[in-house]
XYZ file of C-alpha atoms in Angstrom:
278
model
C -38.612 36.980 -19.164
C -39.958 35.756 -15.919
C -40.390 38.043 -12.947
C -40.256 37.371 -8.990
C -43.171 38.225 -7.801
C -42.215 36.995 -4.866
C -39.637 39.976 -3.788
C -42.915 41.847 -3.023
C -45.156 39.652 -1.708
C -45.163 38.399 2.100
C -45.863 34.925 1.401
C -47.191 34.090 4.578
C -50.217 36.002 3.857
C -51.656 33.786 1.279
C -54.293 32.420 -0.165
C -55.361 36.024 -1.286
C -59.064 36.703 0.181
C -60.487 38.164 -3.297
C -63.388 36.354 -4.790
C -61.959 34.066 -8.266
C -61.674 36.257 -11.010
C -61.451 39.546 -9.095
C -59.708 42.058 -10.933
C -57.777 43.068 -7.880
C -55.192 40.698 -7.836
C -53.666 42.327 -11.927
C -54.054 45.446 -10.541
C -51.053 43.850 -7.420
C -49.533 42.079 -10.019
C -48.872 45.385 -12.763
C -47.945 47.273 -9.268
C -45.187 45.057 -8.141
C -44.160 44.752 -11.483
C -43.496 48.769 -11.773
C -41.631 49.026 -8.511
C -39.502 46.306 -9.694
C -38.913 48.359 -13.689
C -38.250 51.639 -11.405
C -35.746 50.403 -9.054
C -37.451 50.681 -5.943
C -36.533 48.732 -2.772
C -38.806 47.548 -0.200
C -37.895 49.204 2.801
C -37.961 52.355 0.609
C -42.073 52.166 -0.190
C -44.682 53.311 1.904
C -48.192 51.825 0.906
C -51.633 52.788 2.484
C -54.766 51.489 2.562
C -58.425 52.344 3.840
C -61.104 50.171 3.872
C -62.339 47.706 0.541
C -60.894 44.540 -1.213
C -58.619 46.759 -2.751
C -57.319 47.753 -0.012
C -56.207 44.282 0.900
C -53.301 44.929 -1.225
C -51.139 46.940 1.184
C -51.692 43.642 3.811
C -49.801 41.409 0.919
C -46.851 43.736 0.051
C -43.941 43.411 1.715
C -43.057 47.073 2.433
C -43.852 49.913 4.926
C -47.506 49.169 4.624
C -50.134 50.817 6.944
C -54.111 49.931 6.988
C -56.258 52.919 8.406
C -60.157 53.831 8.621
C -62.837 53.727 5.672
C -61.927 56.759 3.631
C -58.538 58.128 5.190
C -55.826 56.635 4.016
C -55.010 59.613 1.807
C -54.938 61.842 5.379
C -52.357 59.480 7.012
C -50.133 59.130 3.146
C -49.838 63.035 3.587
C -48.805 62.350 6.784
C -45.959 59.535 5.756
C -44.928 62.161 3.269
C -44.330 64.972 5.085
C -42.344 63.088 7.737
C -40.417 61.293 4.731
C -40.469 62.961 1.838
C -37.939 60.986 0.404
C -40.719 58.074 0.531
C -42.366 56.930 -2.211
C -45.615 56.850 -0.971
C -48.427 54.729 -2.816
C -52.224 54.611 -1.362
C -54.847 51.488 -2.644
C -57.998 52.468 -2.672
C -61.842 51.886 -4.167
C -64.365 54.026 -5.609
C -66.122 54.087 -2.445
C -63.396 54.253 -0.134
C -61.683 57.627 -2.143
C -64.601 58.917 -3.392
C -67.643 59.050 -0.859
C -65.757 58.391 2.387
C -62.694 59.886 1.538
C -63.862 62.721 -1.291
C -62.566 65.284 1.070
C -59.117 63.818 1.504
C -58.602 63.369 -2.114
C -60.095 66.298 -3.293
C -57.166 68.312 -1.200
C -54.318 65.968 -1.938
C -54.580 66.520 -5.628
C -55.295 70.655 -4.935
C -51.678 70.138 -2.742
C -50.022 68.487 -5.488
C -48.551 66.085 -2.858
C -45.635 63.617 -4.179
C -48.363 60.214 -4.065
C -49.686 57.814 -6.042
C -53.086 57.191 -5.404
C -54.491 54.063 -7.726
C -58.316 53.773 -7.291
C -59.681 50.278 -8.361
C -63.411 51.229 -9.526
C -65.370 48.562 -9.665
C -68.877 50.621 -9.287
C -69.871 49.169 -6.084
C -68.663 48.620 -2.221
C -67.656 44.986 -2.707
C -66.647 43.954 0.530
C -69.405 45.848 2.422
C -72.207 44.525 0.852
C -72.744 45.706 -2.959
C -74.291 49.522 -2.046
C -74.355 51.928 -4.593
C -71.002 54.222 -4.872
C -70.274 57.400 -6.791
C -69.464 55.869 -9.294
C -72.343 53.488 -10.164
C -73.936 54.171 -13.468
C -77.178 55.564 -13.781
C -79.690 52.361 -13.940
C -77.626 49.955 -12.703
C -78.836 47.847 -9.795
C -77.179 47.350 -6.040
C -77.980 45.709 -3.239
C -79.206 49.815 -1.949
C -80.421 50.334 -5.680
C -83.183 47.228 -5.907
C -84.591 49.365 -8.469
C -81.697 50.975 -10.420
C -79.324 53.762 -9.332
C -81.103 57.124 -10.340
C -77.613 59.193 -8.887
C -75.366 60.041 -11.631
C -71.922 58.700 -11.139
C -68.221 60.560 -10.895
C -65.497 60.700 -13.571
C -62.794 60.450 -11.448
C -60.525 61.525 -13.736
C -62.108 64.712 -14.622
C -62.411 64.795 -10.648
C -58.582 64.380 -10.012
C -58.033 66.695 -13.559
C -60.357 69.597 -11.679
C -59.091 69.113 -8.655
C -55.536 69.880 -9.229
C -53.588 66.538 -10.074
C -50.959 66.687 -12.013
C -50.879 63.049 -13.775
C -54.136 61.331 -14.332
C -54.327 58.324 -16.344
C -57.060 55.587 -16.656
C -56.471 52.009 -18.018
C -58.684 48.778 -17.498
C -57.895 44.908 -15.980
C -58.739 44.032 -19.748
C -55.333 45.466 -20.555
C -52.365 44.324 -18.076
C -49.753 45.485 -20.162
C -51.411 48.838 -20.541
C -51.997 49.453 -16.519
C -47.902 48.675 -15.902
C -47.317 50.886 -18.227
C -49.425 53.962 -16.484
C -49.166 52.732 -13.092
C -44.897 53.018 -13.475
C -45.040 56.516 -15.068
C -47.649 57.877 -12.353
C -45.124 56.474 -9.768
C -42.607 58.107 -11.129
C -44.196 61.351 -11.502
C -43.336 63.837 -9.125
C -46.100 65.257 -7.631
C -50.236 63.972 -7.036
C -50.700 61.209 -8.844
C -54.075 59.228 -9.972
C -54.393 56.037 -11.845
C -58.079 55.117 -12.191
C -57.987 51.228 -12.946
C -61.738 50.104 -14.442
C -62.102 46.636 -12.797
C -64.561 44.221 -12.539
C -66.900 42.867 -9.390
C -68.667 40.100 -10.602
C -69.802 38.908 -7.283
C -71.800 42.180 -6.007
C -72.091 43.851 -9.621
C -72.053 41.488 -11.868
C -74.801 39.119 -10.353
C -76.964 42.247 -9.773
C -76.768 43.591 -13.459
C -76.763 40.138 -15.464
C -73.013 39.422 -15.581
C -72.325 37.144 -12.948
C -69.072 35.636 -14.222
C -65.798 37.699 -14.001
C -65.317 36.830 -18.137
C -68.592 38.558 -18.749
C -67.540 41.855 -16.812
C -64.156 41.948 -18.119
C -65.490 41.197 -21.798
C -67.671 44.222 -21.175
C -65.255 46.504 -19.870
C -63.036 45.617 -23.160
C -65.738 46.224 -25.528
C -66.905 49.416 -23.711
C -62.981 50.612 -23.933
C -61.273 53.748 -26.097
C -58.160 54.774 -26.430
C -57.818 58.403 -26.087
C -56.568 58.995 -29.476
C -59.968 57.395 -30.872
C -61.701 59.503 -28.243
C -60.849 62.894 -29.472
C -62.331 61.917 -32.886
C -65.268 61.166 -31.054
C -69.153 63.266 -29.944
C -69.747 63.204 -26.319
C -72.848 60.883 -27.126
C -70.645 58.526 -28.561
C -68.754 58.490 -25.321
C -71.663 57.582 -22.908
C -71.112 54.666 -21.261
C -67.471 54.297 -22.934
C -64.165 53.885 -20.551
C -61.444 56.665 -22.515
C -58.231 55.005 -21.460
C -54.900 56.404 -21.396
C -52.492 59.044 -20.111
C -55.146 61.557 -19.677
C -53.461 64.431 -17.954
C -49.940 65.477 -17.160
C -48.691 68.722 -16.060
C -46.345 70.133 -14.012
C -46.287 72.760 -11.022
C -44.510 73.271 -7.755
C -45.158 70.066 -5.521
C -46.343 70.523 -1.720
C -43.533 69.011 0.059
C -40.881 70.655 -1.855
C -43.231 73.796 -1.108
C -43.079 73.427 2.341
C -39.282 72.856 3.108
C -38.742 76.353 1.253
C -40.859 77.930 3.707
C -39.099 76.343 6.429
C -36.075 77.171 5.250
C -37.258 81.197 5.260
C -39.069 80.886 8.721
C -35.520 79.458 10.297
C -33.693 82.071 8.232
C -35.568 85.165 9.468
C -35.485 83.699 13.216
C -31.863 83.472 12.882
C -32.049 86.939 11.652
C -34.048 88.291 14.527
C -31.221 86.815 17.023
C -28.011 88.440 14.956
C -29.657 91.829 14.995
């Protein structure tokens, strides 16, 4: 059945500034294609953005969308959320962006347990910046900072988000459309921190660097360096170097932080009006 993609794009926007073959623009199309399974009108999103290719997304969607600073989008989400909690608030971000820039911010929005979806598109280096080295580069691998090979060992951002305090943390790749939907709809309708890590590729300032300077020979990569998490827990932790476990990864649930916080607003204004009876 044919979708409108259209109903969450603003048109006048286009052409799209990502490179051919960028990974990016599945990653927009799976989103709009989960608002559209869960229901969710327009004027009732909130997306968020810092700085990166990914977060060119929030500039294409027609929604509440807001574009802030290198590494703080998660600060002004929070923000969004608390203000309009009945929101649904998505930030777009890159491993850089979330992760070096912005570790703080998203290191304390999954300890909060705050009602947003954050979806990180890791491609392994700053794209639009230049191709430096990330947290998330692989040991060895080569960037315009790294002439030599990255000798920094990388984050697992899911095990990051897991540790951290997020409540749903799932993982999928661009080799698998269907798959990212499919995880990108249930962390957006999961009530409380959500993080979907999406594997992508950057052929133009990774791939040329480490010998796979077409997007088909990154993506081919990722797919053959992919396991389900089923296969995974029959696996040794050596076999698992360099593998991408994909998946629902985590889900759990505790109190979330906005709910949290209109209780105790409902006790302080309860024991003021107290204090003026007595």
């Amino acid at each position: 059945m044919s979708f409108d993609y259209g109903q969450y794009i603003r048109m006048e926007k286009m052409p799209f500034l990502w490179c051919p073959g960028c990974g990016i623009g599945i990653v927009a199309k799976a989103l709009y294609k989960a608002f559209s399974e869960l229901g969710w009108k327009n004027e009732d999103i909130a997306m968020v953005s810092g700085i990166g290719c990914t977060s060119r997304i929030t500039g294409y969607t027609k929604a509440n969308t807001l574009h802030t600073t290198h590494g703080r989008a998660l600060s002004f989400a929070t923000g969004i959320k608390m203000v309009r909690p009945d929101k649904h608030v998505v930030s777009m971000a890159g491993d850089g962006d979330t992760l070096a820039i912005g570790g703080n911010h998203f290191i304390h929005a999954c300890r909060r347990n705050i009602d947003i979806t954050v979806i990180i598109v890791n491609n392994h280096i700053y794209g639009m910046t230049g191709g430096q080295f990330s947290p998330t580069t692989p040991q060895g691998a080569y960037a315009a900072t790294a002439p030599y090979g990255n000798i920094e060992p990388g984050f697992d951002v899911a095990e990051l988000a897991k540790a951290s305090g997020a409540t749903y943390v799932a993982r999928c790749t661009v080799a698998n459309g269907v798959m990212m939907e499919r995880l990108i709809r249930n962390g957006l309708a999961h009530h409380g921190f959500s993080v979907i890590e999406v594997i992508a590729n950057c052929h133009t300032q990774f791939g040329r660097r480490n010998r796979m300077p077409d997007a088909w020979q990154m993506i081919d990569d990722i797919k053959d360096r992919t396991v389900a998490l089923q296969k995974a827990e029959k696996m040794s932790p050596e076999e698992l170097v360099g593998k991408f476990v994909v998946g629902e990864l985590y889900k759990a649930n505790r109190p979330e932080y906005t709910d949290e916080y209109e209780r105790l607003r409902e006790r302080a204004l309860a024991k003021q009006a107290a204090k003026k009876g007595a």
